mmCIF file of C-alpha atoms and ligand atoms in Angstrom:
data_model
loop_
_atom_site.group_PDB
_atom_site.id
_atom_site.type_symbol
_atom_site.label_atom_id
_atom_site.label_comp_id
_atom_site.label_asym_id
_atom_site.label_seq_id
_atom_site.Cartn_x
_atom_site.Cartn_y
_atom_site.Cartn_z
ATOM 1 C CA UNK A 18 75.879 105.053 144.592
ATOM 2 C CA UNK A 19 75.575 108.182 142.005
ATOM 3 C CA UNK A 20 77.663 111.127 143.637
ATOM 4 C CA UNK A 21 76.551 114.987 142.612
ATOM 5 C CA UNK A 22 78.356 118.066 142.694
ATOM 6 C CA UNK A 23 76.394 120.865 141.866
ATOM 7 C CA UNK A 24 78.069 124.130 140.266
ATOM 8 C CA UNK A 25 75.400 126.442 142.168
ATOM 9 C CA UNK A 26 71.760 126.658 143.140
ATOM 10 C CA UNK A 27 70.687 126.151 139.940
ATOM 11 C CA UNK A 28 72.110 123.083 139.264
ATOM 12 C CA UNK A 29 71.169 121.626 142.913
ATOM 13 C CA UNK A 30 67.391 122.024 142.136
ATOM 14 C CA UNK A 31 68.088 120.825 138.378
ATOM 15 C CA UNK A 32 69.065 117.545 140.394
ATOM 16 C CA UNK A 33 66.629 117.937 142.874
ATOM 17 C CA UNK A 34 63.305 117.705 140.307
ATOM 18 C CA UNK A 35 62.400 114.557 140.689
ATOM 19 C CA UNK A 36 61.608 113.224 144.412
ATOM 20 C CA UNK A 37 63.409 110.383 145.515
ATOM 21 C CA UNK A 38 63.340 109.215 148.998
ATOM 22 C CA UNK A 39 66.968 107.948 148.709
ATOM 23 C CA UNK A 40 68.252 111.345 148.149
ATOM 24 C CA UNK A 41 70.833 112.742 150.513
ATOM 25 C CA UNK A 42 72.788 115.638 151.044
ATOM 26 C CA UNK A 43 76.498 115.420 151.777
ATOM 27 C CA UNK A 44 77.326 118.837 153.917
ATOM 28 C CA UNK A 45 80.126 118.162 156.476
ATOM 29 C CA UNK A 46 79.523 114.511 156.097
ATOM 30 C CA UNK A 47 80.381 113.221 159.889
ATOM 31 C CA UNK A 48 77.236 111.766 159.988
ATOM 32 C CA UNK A 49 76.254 110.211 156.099
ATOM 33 C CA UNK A 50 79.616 109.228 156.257
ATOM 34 C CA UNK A 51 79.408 106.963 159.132
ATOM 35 C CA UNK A 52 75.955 105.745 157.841
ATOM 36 C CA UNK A 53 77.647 104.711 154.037
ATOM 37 C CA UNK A 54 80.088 102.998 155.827
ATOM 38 C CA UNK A 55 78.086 101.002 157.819
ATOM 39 C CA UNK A 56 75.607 99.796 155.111
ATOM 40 C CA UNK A 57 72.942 101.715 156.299
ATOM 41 C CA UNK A 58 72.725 103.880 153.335
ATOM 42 C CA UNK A 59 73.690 102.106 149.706
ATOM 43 C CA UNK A 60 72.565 102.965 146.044
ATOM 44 C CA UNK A 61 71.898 106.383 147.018
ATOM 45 C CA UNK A 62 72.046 109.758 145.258
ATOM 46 C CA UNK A 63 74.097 111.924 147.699
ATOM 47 C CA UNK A 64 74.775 115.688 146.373
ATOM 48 C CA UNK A 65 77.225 117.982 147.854
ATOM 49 C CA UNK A 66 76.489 121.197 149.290
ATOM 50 C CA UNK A 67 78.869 122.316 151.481
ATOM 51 C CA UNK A 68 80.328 124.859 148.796
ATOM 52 C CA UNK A 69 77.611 126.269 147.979
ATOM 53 C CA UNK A 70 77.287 130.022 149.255
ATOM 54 C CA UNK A 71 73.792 130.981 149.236
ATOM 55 C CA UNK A 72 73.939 127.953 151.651
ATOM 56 C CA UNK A 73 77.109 129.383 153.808
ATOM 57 C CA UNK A 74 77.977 132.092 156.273
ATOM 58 C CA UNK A 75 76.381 134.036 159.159
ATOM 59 C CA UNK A 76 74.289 137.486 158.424
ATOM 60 C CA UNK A 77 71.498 140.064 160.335
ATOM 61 C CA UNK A 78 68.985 140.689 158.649
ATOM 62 C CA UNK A 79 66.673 143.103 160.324
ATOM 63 C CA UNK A 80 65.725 141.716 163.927
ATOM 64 C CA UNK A 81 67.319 138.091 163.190
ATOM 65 C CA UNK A 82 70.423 136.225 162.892
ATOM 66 C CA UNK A 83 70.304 134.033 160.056
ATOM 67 C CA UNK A 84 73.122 131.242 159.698
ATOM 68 C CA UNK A 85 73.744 129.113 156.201
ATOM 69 C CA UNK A 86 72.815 125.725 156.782
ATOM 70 C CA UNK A 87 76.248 124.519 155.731
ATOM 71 C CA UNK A 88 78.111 127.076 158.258
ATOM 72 C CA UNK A 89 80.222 124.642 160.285
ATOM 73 C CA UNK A 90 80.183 124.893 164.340
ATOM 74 C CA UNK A 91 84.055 126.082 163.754
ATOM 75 C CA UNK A 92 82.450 129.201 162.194
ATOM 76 C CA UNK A 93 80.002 129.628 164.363
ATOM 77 C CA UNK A 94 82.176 129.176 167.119
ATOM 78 C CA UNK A 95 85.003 132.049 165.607
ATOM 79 C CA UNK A 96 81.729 134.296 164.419
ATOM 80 C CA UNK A 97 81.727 137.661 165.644
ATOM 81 C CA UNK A 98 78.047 138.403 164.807
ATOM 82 C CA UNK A 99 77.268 135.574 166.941
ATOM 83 C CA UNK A 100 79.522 136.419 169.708
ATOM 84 C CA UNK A 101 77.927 140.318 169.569
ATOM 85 C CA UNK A 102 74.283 138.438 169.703
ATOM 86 C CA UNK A 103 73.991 134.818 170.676
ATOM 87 C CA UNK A 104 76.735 134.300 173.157
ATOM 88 C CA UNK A 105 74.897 131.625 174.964
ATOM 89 C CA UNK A 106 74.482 129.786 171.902
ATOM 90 C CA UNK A 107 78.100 130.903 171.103
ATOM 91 C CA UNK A 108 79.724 128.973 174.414
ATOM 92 C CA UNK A 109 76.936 125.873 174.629
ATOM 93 C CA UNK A 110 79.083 125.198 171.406
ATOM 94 C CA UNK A 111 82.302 124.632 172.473
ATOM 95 C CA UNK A 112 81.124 121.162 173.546
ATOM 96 C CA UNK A 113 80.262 119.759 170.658
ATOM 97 C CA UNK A 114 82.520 116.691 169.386
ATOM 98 C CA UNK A 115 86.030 117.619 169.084
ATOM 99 C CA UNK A 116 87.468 120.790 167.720
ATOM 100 C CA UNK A 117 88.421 118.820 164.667
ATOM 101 C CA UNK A 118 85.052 117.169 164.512
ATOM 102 C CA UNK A 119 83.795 120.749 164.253
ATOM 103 C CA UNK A 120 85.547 121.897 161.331
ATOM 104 C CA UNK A 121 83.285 119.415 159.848
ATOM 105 C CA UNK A 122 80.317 119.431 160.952
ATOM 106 C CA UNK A 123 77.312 121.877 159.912
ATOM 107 C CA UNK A 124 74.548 123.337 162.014
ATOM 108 C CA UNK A 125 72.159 122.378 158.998
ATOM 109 C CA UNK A 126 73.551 118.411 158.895
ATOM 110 C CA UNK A 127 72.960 118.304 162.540
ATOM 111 C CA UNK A 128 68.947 119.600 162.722
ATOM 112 C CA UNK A 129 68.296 117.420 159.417
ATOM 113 C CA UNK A 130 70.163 114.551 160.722
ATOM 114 C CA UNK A 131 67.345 114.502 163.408
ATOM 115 C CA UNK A 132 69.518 112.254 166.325
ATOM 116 C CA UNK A 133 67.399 112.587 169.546
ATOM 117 C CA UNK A 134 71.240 113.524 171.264
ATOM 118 C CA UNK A 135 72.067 116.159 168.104
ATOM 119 C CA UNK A 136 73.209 119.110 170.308
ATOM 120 C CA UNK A 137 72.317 122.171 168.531
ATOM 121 C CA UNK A 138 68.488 121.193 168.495
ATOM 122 C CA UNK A 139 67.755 121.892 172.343
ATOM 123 C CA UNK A 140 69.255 125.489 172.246
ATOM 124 C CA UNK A 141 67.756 126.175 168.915
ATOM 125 C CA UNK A 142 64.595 125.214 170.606
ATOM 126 C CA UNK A 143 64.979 128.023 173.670
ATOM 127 C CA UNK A 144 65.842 130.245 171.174
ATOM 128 C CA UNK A 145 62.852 130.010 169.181
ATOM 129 C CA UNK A 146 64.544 129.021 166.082
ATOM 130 C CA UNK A 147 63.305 128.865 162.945
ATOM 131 C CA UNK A 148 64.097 126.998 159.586
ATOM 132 C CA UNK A 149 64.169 128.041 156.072
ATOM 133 C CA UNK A 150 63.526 125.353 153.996
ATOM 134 C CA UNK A 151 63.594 125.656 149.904
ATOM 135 C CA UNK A 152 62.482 123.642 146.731
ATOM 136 C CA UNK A 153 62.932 124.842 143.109
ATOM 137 C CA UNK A 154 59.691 126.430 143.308
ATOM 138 C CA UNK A 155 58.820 127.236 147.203
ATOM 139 C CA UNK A 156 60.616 128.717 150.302
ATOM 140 C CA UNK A 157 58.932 128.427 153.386
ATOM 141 C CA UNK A 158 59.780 129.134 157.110
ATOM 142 C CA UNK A 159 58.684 126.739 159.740
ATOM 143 C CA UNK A 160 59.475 127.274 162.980
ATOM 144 C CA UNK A 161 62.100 124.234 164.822
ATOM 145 C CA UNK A 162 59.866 123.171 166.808
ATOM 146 C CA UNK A 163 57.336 121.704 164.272
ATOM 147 C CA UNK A 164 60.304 120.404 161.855
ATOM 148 C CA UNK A 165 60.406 116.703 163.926
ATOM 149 C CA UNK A 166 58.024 114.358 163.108
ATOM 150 C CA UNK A 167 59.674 110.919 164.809
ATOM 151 C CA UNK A 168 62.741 109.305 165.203
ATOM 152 C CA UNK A 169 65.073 110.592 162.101
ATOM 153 C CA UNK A 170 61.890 111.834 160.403
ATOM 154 C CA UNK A 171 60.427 115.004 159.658
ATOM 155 C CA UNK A 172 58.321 117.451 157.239
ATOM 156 C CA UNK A 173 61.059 117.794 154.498
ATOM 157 C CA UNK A 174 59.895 116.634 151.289
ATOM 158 C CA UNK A 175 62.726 114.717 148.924
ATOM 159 C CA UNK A 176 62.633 117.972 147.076
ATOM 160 C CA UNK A 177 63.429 120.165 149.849
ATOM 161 C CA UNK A 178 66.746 120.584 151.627
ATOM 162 C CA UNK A 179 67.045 123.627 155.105
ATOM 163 C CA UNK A 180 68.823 126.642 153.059
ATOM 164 C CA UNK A 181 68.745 128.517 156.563
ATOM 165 C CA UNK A 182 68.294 128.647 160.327
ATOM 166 C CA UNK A 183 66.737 132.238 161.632
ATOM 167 C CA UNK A 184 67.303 133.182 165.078
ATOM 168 C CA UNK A 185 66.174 136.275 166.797
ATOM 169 C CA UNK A 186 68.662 138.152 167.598
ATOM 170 C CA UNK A 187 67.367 139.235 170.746
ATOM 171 C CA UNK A 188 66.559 135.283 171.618
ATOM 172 C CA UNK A 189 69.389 135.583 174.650
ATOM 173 C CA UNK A 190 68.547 139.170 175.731
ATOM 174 C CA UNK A 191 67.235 139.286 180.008
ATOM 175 C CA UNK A 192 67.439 135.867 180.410
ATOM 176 C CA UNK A 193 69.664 133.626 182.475
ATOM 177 C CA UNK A 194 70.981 130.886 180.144
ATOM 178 C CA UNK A 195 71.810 126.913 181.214
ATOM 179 C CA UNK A 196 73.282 124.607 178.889
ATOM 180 C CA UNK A 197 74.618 121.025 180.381
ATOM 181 C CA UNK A 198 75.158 117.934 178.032
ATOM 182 C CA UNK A 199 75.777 114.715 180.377
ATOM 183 C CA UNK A 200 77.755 111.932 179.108
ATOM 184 C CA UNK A 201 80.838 109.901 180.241
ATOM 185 C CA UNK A 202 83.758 111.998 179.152
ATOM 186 C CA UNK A 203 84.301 115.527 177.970
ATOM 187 C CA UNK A 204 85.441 114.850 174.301
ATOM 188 C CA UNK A 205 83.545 113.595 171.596
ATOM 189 C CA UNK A 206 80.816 112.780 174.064
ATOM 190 C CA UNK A 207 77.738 112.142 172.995
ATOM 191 C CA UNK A 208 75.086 112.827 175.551
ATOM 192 C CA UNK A 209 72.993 110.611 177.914
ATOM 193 C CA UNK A 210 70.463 113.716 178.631
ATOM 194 C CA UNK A 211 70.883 117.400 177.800
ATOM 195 C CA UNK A 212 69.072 120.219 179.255
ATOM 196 C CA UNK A 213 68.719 123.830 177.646
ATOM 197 C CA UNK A 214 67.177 126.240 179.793
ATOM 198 C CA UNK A 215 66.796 130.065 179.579
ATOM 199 C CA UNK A 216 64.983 132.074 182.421
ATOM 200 C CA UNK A 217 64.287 135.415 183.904
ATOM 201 C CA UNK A 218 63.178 136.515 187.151
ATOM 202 C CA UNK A 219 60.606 139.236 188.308
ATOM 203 C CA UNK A 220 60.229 139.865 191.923
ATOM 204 C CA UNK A 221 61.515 136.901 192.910
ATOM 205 C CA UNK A 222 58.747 134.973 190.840
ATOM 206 C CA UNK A 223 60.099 133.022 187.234
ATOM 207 C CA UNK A 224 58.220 135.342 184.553
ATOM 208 C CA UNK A 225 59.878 133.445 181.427
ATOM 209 C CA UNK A 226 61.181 129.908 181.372
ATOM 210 C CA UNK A 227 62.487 127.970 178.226
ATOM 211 C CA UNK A 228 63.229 124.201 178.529
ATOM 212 C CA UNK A 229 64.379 121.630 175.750
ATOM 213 C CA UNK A 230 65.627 118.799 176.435
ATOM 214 C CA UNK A 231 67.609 116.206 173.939
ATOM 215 C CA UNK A 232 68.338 112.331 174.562
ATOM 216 C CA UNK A 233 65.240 111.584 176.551
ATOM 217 C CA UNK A 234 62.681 111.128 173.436
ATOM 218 C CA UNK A 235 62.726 110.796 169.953
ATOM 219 C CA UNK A 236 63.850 113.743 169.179
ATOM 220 C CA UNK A 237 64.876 116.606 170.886
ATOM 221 C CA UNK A 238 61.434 118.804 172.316
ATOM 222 C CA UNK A 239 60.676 121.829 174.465
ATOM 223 C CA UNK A 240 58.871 121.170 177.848
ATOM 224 C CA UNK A 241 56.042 122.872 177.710
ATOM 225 C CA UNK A 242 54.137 121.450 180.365
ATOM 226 C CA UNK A 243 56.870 122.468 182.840
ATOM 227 C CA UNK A 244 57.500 125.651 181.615
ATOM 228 C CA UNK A 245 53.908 126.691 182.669
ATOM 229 C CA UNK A 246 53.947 125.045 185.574
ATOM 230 C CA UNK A 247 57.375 126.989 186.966
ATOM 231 C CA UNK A 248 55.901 130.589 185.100
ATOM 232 C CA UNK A 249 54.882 133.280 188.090
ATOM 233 C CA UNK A 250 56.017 130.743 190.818
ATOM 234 C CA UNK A 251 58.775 131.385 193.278
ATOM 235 C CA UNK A 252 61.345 128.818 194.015
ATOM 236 C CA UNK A 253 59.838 127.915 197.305
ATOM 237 C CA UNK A 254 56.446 127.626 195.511
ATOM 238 C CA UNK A 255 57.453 125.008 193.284
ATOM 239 C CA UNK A 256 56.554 121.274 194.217
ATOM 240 C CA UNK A 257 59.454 119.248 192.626
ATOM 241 C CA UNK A 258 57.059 116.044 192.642
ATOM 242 C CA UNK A 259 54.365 117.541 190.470
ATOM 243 C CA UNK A 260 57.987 119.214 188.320
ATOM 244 C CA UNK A 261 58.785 115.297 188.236
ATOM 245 C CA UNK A 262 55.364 114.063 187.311
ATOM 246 C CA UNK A 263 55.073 116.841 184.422
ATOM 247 C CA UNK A 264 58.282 115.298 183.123
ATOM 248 C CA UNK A 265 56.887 111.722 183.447
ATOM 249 C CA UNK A 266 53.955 113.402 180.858
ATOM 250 C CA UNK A 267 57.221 114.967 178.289
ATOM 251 C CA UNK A 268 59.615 112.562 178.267
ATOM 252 C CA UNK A 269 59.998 108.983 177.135
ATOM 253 C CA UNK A 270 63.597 108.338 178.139
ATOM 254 C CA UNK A 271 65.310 104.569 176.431
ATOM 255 C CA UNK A 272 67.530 102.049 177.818
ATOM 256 C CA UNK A 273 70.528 101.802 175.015
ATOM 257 C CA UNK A 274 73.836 101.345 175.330
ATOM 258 C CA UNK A 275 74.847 104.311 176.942
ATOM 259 C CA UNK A 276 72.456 104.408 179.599
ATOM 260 C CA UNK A 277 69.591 103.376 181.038
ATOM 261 C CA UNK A 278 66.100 104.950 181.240
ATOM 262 C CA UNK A 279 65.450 105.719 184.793
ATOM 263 C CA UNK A 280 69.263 107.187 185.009
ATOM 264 C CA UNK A 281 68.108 109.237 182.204
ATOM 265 C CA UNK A 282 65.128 110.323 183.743
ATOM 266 C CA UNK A 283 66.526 111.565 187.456
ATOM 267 C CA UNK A 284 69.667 113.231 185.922
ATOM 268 C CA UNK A 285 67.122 115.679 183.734
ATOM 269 C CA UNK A 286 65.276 116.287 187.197
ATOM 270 C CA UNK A 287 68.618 117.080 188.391
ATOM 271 C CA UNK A 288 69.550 119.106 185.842
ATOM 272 C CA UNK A 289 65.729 121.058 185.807
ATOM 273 C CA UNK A 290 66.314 121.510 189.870
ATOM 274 C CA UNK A 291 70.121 123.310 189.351
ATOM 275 C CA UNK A 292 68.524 125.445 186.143
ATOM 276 C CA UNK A 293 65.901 126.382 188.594
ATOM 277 C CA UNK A 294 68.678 127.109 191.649
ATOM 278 C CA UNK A 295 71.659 128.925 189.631
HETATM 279 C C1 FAD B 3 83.037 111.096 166.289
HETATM 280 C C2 FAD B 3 81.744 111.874 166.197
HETATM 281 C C3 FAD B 3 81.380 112.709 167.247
HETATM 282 C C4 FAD B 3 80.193 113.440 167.190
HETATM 283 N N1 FAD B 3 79.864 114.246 168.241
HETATM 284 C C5 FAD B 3 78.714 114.958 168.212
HETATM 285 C C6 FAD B 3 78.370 115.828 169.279
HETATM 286 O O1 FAD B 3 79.097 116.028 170.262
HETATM 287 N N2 FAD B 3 77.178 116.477 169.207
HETATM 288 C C7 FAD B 3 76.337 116.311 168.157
HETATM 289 O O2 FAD B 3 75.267 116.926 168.151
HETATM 290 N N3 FAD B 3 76.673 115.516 167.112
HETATM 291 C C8 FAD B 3 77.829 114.841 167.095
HETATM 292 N N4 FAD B 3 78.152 114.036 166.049
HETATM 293 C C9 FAD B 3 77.231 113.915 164.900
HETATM 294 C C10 FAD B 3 77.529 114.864 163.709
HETATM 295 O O3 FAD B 3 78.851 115.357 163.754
HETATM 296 C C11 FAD B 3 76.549 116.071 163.685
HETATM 297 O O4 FAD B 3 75.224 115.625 163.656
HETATM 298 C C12 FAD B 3 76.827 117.026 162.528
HETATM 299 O O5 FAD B 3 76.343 118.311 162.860
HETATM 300 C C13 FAD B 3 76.200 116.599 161.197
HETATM 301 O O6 FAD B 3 76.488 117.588 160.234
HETATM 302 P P1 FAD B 3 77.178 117.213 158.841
HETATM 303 O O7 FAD B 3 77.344 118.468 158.096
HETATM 304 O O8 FAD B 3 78.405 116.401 159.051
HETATM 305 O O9 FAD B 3 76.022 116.326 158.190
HETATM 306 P P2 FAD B 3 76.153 115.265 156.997
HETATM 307 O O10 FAD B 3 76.766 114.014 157.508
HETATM 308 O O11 FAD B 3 76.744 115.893 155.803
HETATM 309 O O12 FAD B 3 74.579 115.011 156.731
HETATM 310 C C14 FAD B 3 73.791 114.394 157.733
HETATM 311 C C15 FAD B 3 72.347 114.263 157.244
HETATM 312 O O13 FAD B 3 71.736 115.539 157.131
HETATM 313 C C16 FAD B 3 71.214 115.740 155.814
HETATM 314 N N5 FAD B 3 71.526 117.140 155.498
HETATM 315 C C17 FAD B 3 72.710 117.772 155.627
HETATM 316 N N6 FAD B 3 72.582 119.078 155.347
HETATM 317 C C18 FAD B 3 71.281 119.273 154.996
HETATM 318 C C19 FAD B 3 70.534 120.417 154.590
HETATM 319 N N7 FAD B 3 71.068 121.638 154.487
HETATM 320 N N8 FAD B 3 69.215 120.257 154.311
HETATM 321 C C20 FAD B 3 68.642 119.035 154.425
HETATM 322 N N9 FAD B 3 69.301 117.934 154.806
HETATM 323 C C21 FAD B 3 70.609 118.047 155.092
HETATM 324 C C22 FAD B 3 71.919 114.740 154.910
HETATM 325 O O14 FAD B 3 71.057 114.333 153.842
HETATM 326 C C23 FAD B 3 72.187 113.602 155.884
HETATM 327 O O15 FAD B 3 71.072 112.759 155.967
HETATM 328 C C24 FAD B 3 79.343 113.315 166.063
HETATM 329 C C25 FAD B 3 79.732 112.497 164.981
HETATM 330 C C26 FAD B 3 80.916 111.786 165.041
HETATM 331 C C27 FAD B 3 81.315 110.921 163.870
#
């Protein structure tokens, strides 16, 4: 195992020249940590990058919020930018892990990670999220949703690490906001299904709903074919069995050791019915 401590950017793309798929990045480390204990990852070249400060820290810039990829969820969690913009996000937070667990853990190390039950990625997704991701020689800005490309897998190159995540900072602004994360206990749970939701209401008719949901595939994804389904219909207008039949189409929930798949699958029409009833 070689271990890598770059001095600043500089140096981290110096390292970073040459693409090797057992490169990894060691940011809070709650997660590569587990996975170099276990065997799962051995003669790797892991570089540190939590101290790195064109990586850290919370800043507007014009009409977004734009958050380090390093920032932990302790920071985001004490940020008064966020508090001011992204409350939602802000208090969907305070379940995640432990508070000690959070100290740790960055919001950057969770998207990259790429665990269908990583709980950042379904609120990221209703808030239209997007990622900055950097080489020595390219930036480019993809938005969340197209980042995933299967289980633990998606469009980063070995050359490329997320320098940022950009949310709009009016992402939260008219809607009414649902964030529930089911799971056995309230610490350090990780989740059997989670539902993001944000929605707003026109006449008694839904004019804008946002659904992600994380646990129930792959990775975490927005439902799109619900979302159109539920835009300009009351709530008596809506026929939960086609709601459920759409969400037959989105999801492919798994048996694991958790839970099991059909649990899985009528919690998250639970969940989509008291989003829809709040
Ligand atoms: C006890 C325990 C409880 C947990 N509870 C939760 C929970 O409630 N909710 C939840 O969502 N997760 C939970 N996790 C998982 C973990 O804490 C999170 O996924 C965390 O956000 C990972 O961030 P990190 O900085 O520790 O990542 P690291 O472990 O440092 O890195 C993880 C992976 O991401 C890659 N990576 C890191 N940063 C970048 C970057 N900037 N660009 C590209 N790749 C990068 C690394 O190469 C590595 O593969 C838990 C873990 C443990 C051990």
């Amino acid at each position: 195992m070689k271990f890598i401590r770059p001095n600043d950017m500089e140096g981290l793309f110096q390292n970073m020249e040459e693409n090797n798929d057992r490169r990894y990045f060691l940011a809070g480390g709650t997660d590569i940590n587990v996975q170099i204990k276990n065997g799962v990852i051995k003669n790797a070249e892991i570089i540190y990058i939590k101290h790195l400060k064109e990586l850290n820290g919370i800043q507007i810039v014009k009409d977004d919020i734009v958050i380090g990829a390093v920032t932990n969820i302790t920071e985001i969690l004490n940020s008064k930018i966020i508090k001011e913009n992204l409350p939602f996000f802000q208090r969907s937070l305070e379940s995640f892990a432990s508070p000690l667990l959070q100290t740790s853990a960055t919001i950057g190390g969770n998207i990259a990670n790429g665990s269908p039950t990583a709980d950042v990625v379904p609120l990221l997704l209703v808030l239209d999220a997007k990622l900055e991701i950097v080489s020595k020689t390219q930036t480019r800005i993809i938005e969340l949703n197209n980042f995933f490309t299967g289980y633990k897998t998606n469009i980063m190159k070995t050359n490329e690490l997320i320098r940022s995540i950009i949310i709009p900072r009016k992402a939260e602004n008219g809607f009414d906001t649902y964030f529930e994360k089911v799971g056995s206990r309230k610490s350090l749970m990780i989740s059997k299904v989670t539902l993001a939701g944000l929605k707003n209401i026109s006449h008694s008719k839904f004019t804008t709903v946002k659904l992600a949901v994380g646990s129930l595939n792959e990775y975490p994804r927005r439902l799109y074919k619900i979302e159109e389904y539920l835009t300009d219909k009351s709530l008596i207008e809506i026929n939960f069995l086609k709601v459920e039949e759409l969400l037959n189409e989105e999801i492919t929930p798994i048996t694991d050791l958790r839970s099991d798949k059909e649990y899985r699958y009528h919690v998250c029409v639970n969940l989509i019915r008291t989003f829809l009833n709040e």
